[in-house]
XYZ file of C-alpha atoms in Angstrom:
573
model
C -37.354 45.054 6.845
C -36.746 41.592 8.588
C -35.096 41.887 12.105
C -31.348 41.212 11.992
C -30.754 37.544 12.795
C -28.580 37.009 15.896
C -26.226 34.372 16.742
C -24.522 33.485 19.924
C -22.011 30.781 19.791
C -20.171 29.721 22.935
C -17.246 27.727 22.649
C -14.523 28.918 19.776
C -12.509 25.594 18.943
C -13.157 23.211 15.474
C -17.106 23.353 15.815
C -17.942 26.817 17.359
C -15.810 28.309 14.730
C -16.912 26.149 11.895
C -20.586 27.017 12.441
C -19.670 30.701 12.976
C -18.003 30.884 9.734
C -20.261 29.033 7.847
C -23.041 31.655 9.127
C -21.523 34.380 8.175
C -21.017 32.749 4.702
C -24.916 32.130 4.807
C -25.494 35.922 5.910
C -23.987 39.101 5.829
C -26.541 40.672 8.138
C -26.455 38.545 10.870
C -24.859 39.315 14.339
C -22.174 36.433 15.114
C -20.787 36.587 18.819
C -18.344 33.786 20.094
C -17.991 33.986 23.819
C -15.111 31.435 25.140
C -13.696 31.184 28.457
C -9.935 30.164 27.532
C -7.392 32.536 25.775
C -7.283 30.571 22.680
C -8.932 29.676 19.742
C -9.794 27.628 16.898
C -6.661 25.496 17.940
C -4.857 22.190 16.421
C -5.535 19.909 19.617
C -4.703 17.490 17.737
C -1.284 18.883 17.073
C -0.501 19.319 21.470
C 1.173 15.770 21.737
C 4.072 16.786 19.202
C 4.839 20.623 20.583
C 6.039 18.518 23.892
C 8.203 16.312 21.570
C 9.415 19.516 19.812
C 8.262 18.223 16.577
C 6.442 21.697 16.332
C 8.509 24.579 17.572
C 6.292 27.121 19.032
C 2.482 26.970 20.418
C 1.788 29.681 18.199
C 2.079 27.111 15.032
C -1.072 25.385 16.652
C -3.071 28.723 17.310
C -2.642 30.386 13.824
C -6.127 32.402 14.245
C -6.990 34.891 16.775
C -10.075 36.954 17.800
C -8.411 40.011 15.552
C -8.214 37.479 12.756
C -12.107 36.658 12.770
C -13.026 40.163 13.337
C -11.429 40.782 10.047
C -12.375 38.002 7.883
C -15.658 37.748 8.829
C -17.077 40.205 10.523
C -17.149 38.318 14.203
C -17.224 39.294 17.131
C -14.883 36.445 19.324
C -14.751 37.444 22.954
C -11.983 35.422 24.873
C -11.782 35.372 28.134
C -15.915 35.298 28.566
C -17.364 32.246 30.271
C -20.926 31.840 29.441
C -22.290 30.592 32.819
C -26.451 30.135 32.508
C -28.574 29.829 29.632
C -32.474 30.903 29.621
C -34.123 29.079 26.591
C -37.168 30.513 27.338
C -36.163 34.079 27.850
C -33.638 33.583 24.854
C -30.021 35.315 27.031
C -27.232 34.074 27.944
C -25.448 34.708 31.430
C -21.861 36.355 30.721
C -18.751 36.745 32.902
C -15.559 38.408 32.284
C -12.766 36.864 33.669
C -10.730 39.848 32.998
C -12.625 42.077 35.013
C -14.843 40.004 36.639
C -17.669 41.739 34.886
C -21.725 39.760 34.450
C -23.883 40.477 32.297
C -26.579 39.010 29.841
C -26.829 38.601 26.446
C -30.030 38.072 23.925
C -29.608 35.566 21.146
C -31.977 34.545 18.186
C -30.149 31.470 18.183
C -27.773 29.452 20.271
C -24.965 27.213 19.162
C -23.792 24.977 22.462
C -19.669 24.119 20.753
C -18.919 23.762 24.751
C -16.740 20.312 24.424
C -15.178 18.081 26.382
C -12.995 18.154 29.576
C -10.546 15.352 30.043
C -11.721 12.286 32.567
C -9.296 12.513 36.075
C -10.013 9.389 38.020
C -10.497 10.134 41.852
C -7.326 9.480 43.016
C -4.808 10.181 46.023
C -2.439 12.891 44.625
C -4.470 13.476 41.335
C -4.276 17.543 42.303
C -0.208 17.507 42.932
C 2.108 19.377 40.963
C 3.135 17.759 37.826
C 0.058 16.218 37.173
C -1.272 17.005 33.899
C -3.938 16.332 31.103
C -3.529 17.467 27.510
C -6.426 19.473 25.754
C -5.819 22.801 25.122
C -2.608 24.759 24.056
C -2.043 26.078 27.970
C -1.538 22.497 28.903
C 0.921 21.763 26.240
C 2.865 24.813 27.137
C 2.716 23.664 31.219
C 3.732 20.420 30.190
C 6.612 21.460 28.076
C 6.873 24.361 30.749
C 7.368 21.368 33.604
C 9.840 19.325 31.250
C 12.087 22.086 30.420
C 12.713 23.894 34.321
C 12.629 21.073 36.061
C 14.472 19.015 33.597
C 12.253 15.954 33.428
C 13.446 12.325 32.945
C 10.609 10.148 33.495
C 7.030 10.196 32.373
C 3.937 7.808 33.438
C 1.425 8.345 30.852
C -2.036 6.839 32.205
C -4.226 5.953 29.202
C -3.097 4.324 25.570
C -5.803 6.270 23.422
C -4.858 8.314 20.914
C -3.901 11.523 23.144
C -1.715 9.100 25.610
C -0.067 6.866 22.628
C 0.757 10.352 20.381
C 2.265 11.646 23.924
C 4.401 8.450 24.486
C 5.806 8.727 21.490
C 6.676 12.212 21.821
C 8.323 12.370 25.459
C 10.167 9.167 24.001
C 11.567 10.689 21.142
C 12.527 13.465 23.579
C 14.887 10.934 25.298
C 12.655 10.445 28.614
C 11.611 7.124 29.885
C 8.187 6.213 29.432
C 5.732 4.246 31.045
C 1.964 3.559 30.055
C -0.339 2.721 32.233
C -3.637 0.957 30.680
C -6.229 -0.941 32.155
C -7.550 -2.990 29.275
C -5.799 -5.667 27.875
C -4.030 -3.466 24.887
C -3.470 -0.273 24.457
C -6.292 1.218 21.425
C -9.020 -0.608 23.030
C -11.406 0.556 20.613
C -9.871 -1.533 17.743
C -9.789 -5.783 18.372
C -7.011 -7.083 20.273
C -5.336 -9.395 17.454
C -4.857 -5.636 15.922
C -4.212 -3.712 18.701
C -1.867 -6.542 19.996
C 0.909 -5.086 16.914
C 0.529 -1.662 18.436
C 1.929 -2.935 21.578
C 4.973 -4.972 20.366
C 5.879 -1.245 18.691
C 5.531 0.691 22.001
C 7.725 -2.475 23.534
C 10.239 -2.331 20.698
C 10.929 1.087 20.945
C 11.503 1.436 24.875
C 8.253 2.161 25.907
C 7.498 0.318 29.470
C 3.517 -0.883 28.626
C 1.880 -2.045 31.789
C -1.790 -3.901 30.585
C -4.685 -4.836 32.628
C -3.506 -2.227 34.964
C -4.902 0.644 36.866
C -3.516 3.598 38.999
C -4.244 3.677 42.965
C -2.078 6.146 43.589
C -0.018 9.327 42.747
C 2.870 9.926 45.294
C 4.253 13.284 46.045
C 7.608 14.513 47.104
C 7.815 17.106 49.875
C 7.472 19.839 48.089
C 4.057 18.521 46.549
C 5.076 17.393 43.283
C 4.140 13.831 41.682
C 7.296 11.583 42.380
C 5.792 8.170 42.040
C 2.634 6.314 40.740
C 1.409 3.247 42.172
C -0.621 0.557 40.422
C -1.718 -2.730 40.252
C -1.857 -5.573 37.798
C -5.393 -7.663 37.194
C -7.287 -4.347 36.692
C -8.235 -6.218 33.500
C -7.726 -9.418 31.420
C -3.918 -8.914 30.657
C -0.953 -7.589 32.447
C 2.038 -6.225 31.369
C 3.888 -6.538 34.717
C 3.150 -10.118 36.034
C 3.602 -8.321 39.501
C 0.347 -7.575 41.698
C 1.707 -4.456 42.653
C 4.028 -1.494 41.866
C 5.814 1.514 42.168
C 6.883 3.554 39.013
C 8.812 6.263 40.116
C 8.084 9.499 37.771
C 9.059 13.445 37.217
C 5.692 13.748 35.849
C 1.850 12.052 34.961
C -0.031 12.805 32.121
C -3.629 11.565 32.277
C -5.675 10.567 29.331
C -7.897 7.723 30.013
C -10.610 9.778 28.037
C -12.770 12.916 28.010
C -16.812 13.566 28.540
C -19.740 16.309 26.992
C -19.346 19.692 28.730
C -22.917 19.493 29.393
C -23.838 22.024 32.192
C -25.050 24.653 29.796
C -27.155 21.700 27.962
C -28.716 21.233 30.787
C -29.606 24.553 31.890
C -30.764 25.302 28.684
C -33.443 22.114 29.251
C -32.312 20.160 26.348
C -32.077 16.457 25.661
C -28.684 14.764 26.551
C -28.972 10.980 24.253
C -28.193 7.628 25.699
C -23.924 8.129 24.947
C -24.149 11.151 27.038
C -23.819 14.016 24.845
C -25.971 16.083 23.538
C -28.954 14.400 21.733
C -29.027 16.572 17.973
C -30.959 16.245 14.688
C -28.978 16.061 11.413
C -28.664 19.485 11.610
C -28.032 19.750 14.803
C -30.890 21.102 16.208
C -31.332 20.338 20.149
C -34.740 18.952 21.835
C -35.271 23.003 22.392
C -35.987 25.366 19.935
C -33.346 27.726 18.892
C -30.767 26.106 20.417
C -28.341 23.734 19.008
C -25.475 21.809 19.419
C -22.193 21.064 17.565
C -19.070 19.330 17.998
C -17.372 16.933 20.833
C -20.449 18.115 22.962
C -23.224 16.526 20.880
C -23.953 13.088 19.812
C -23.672 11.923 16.070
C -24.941 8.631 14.774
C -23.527 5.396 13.675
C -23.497 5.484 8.990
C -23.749 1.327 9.260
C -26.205 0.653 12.103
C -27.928 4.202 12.668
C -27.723 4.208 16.584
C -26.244 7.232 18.014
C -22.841 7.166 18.476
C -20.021 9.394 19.964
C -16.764 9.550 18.815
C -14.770 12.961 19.599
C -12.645 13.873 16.803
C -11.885 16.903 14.938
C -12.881 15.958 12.199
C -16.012 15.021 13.037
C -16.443 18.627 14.979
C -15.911 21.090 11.911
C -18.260 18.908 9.751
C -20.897 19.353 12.234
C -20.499 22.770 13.275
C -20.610 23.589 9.342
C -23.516 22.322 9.124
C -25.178 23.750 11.751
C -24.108 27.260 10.200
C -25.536 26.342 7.201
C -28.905 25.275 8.643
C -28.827 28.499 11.160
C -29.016 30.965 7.853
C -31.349 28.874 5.484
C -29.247 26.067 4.229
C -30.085 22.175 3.596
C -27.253 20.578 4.354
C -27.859 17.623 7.067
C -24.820 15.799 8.706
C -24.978 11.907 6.984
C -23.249 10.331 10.112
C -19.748 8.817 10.858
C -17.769 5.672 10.301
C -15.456 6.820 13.471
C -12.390 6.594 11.136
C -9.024 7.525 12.605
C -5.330 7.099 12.514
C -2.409 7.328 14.651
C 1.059 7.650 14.271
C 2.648 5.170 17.025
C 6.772 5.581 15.995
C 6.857 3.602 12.895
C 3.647 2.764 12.549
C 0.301 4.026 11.138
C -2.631 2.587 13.064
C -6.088 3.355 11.436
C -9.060 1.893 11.470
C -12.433 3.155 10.086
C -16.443 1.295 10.904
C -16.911 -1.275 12.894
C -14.340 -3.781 14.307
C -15.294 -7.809 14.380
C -16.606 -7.158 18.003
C -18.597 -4.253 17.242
C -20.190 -6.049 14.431
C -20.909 -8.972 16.410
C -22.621 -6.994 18.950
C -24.474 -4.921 16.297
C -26.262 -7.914 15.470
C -24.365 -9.129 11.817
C -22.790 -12.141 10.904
C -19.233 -11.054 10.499
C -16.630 -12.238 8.025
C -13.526 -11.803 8.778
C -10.327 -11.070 6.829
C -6.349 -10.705 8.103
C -4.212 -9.826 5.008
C -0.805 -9.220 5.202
C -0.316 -7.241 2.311
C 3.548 -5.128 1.258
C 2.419 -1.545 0.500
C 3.983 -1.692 -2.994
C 6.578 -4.460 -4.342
C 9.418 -5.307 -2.461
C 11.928 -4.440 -4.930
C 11.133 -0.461 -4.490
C 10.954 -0.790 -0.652
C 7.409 -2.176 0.209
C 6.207 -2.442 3.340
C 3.725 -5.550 4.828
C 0.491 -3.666 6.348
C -2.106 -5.849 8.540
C -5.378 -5.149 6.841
C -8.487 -6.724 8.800
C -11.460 -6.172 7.341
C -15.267 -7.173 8.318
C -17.901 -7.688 6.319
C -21.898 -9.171 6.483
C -21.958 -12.596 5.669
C -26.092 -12.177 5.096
C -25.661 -9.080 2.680
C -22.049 -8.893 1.941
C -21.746 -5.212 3.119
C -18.665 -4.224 3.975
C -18.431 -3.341 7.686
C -14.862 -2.021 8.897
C -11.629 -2.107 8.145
C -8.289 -1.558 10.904
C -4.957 -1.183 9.005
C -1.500 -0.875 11.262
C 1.673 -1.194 9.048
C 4.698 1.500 8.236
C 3.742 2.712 5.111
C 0.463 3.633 2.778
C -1.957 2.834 5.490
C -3.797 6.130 5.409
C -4.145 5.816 1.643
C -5.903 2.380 2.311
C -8.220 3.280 5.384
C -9.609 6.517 3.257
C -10.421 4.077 0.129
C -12.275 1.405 2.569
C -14.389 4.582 4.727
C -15.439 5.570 1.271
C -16.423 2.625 0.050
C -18.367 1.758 3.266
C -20.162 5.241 3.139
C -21.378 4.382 -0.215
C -22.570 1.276 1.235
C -20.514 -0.981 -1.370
C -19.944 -5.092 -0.821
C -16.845 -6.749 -0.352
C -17.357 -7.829 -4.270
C -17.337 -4.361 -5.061
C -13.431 -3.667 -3.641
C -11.966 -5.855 -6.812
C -13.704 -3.872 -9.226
C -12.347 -0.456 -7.632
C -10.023 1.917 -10.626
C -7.191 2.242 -7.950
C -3.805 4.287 -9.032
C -0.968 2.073 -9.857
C 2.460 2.760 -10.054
C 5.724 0.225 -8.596
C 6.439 3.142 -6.479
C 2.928 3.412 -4.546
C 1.416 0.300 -5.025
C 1.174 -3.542 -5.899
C -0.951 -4.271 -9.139
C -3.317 -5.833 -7.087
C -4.075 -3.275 -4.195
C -4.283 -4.605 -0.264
C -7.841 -3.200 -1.026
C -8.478 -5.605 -4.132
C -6.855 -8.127 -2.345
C -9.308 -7.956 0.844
C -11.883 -7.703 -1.061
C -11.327 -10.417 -3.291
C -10.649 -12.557 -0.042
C -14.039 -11.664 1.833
C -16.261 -12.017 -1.337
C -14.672 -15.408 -1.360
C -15.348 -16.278 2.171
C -19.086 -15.232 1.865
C -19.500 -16.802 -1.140
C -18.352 -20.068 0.577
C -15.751 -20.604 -2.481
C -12.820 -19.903 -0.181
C -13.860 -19.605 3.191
C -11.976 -18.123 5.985
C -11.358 -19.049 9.305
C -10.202 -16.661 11.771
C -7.321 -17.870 14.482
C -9.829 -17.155 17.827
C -12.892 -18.607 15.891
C -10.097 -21.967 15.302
C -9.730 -22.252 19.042
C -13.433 -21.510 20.079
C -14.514 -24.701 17.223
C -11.941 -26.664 19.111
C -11.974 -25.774 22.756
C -15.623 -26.930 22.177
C -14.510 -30.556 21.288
C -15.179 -30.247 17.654
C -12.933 -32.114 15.604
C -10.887 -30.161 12.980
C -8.276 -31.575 10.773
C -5.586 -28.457 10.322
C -3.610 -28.816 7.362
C 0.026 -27.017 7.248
C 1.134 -26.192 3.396
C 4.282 -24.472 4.468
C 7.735 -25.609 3.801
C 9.621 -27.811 6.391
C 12.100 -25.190 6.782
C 8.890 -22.271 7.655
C 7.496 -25.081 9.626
C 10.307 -25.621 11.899
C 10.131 -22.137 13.621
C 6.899 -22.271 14.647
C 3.166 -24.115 13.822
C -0.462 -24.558 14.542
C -0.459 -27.110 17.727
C -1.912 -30.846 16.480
C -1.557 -29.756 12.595
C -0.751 -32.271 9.604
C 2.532 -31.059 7.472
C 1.976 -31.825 3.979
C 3.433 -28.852 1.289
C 1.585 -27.998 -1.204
C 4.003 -29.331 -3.857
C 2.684 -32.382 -2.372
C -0.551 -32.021 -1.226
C -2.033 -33.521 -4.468
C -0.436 -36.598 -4.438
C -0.959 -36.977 -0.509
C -4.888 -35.893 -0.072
C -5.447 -39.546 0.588
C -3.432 -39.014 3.666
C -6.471 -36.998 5.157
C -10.052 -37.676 5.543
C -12.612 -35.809 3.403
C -15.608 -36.165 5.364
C -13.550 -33.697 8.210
C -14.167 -30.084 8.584
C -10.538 -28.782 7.190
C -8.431 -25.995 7.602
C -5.532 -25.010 5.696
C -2.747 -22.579 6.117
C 0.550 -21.096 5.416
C 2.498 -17.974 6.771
C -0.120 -15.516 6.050
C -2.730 -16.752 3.986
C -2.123 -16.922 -0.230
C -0.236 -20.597 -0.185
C -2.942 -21.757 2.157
C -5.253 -20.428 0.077
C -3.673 -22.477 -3.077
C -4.191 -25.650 -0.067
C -7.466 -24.952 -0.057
C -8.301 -24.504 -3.548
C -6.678 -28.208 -3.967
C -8.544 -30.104 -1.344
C -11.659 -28.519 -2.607
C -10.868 -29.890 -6.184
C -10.231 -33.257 -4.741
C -13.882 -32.966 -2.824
C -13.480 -31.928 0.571
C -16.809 -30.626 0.701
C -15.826 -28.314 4.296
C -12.442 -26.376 3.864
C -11.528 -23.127 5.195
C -8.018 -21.252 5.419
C -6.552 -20.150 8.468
C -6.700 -16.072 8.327
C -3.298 -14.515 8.269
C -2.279 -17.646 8.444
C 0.492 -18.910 10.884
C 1.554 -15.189 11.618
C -1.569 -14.280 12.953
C -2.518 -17.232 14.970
C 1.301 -17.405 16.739
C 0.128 -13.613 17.684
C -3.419 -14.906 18.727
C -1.049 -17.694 21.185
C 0.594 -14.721 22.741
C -2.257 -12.921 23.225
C -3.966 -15.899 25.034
C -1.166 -16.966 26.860
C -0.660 -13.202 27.987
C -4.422 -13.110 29.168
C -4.155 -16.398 30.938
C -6.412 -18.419 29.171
């Protein structure tokens, strides 16, 4: 009879559990332990940010699974309260301490499944260890947080960070009626998506009372006498934008949260001798298999890699974290499933907006080494007359191959819907051309007969076919900062044209740009545009008939570039 199999898992939250699960799925005669140090497991982290708004009522709604509840499903064994301090690959244990009882001991495993994590990034600063200053990862945070709020009846909030975690939080302590401030160093808040995206996500935090403070950075956190945070200082020009326009600041507070970011839990990974990868987490195979045999790695703690270029990549999300540790616990009882890498799609609810975004942005791409195309559409949901909402869609795309690249989406309504069609067409490695052609649901009430999706894709497969090319608003400047001449061509009505324009454009409508082409010279490299795109479009389509041989149109048109002015003007440049 074959020896029992033996697994030891350490860490119980989306991946530990996921790959414990999934083993026991794969065996009924193997040994599962869990060891984790905190009280809780398999918890909605994602869900913290909206038990401090009171969105959700009680912690327990985020911790719906215990220890007791594994034990009887599946035949775990899920020891809270056990911190798993040393790892001997070669001698196959584990070191074990109780907190309880303060209790060490050592444990044999057959395999080992590292689901150790992240802990949130504090930045050295004065008065970082005071009372009332807080990160948000795990349930006990929330509930200290909430805890703080609550007894000591909390008006103002600094928030440092405008990620995910800190945005989700701003929102929340807003809605709760405190005054919140946002502290970020880069030039927007989401600085993973491009700045003439993110830029929309700041007007909302703006509109709805939020005090943003870009291109800024925390020196200090000043305490009251009896040692709690009272004040934060910072200072403007920690990056290429400010929010302030003043050097320095004070921002007096009843409370900080931190979240700037988190990083790999990697002590046990390194005790255990395995490799960490060049993003700093653990460096895994596709099933997550470690540099050292019978150990593996799943989760926020171990590297993934990039679907489009293949490089490793590292993007924390849940998400991401039960798909791996399934796999794993498929793999660790005789399975073949391998993990086929990850687009980094997300969204984020920011008050009334959705912000998603899904591959890689125009920057990303550019840096990757492709020749991106570029598309803004400003697209309603569905049709106006049953309520539709305009979403910003920009989408990138290979000029060489046509391959769609990435897609960000921020707008009220049917964003997720939108994002989730574009990751799965860029997982299936489809072109731009391809996006027309999708069979997408219509109905008035969810949609437009021709999707945003059909619409974006319609636009880049023209733009890299070169029969309606696309300019974007930054690429505009760039072509003309560098003294190249570029005759700009506004088809808008007087009355749109009034309120705002392109600087050194030629007004001619496009009711009568076919009887004033003359008015313009052919042999110029042309750019059209409207509002946001479809009647410069039309401009384009009738200069190219009357054989200007070099015409783009202006991407999101006037919208976008009066944005892309801001922005500029904002940064200084």
């Amino acid at each position: 009879m074959a020896e029992r199999l033996k697994i030891v898992v350490v860490g119980s939250v989306a991946a530990g559990t996921s790959a414990a699960a999934k083993a026991r799925r794969g065996s009924e005669d193997a040994e599962i332990v869990v060891y984790e140090r905190d009280t809780d497991i398999s918890y909605s982290g994602c869900g913290l940010p909206y038990y401090l708004g009171g969105q959700v009522e009680t912690i327990d709604e985020l911790t719906p699974r215990d220890a007791a509840w594994f034990a009887q499903r599946y035949g775990i064994d899920v020891r809270t309260g056990h911190e798993v301090t040393a790892v001997d690959a070669a001698a196959r244990t584990v070191t074990v301490r109780d907190l309880a009882s303060g209790e060490i001991f050592d444990d044999d495993y057959d395999e080992l499944v590292l689901a150790t994590g992240v802990s949130p990034v504090v930045p050295p600063l004065p008065g970082a260890d005071a009372d009332g200053v807080f990160t948000l990862r795990t349930p006990s945070d929330a509930t200290a947080i909430r805890g703080w709020i609550e007894t000591r009846d909390a008006r103002r909030a600094v928030i440092v960070g405008a990620g995910y975690i800190g945005l989700e939080t701003a929102e929340q302590l807003t809605q709760r009626g405190l005054d919140v401030t946002v502290v970020e160093r880069e030039a927007h808040s989401m600085p993973r998506m491009d700045a003439d995206v993110a830029d929309r996500v700041d007007d909302e935090l703006r509109a709805h009372g939020v005090d943003l403070l870009t291109g800024t950075r925390v020196t200090a956190i000043e305490t009251s006498d009896d040692g709690a945070a009272r004040a934060v200082r910072v200072e403007a020009g920690a990056g290429p934008g400010s929010g302030s326009g003043d050097a320095e600041r004070t921002v007096e507070t009843d409370l900080v949260v931190v979240a700037v970011g988190v990083r790999p839990n990697l002590d046990l990974a390194r005790a255990a001798g395995v490799r960490v990868g060049r993003t700093g987490a653990i460096a895994v195979d596709r099933a997550g298999r470690t540099s050292v045999a019978h150990v593996w790695a799943v989760g926020d703690v171990a590297e993934s890699f990039d679907l489009i270029t293949g490089e490793p990549a590292w993007v924390p999300l849940g998400s991401t974290a039960n798909k791996m540790g399934r796999i794993a616990g498929d793999a660790l009882t005789g399975g073949d499933l391998e993990h086929r890498g990850i687009l980094g799609t997300s969204i984020v609810r920011v008050f009334d907006l959705a912000v998603a975004q899904t591959g890689l942005t125009e920057d990303r791409a550019r840096a990757a080494g492709f020749d991106p195309v570029v598309v803004h559409h400003l697209k309603p949901d569905r049709p106006a007359y049953l309520g539709g909402q305009e979403m910003l869609i920009k989408a990138v795309a290979d000029r060489g191959t046509g391959r769609l690249l990435g897609a960000q989406i921020v707008g009220p309504s049917g964003v997720d819907k939108r994002i989730d069609v574009l990751a799965t067409a860029i997982t299936f490695g489809a072109k731009a051309s391809d996006l027309f052609h999708l069979d997408l649901a219509y109905a008035p009430t969810y949609a437009t007969t021709k999707d945003p999706v059909h619409y974006t894709g319609m636009a880049l497969d023209g733009a890299i076919s070169g029969r309606a090319a696309l300019v974007s608003a930054a690429e505009l400047d760039r072509r003309r900062d560098g003294g190249e001449q570029v005759q700009v061509v506004d088809v808008r009505s007087a009355k749109d044209r009034a309120k705002s324009a392109v600087d050194d454009s030629v007004h001619i409508p496009l009711a009568e740009l076919r009887a004033r082409a003359d008015e313009l010279d052919p042999a110029l490299p042309t750019v059209t545009y409207c509002n946001k795109g479809v009647t410069g479009n039309a401009g384009q389509n009738v200069l190219r008939g009357r054989g200007f041989a070099d015409v783009a149109n202006l991407s999101g048109g006037n919208t976008t570039y009066q944005r892309h002015v801001r922005g500029r003007a904002a940064e200084g440049r």
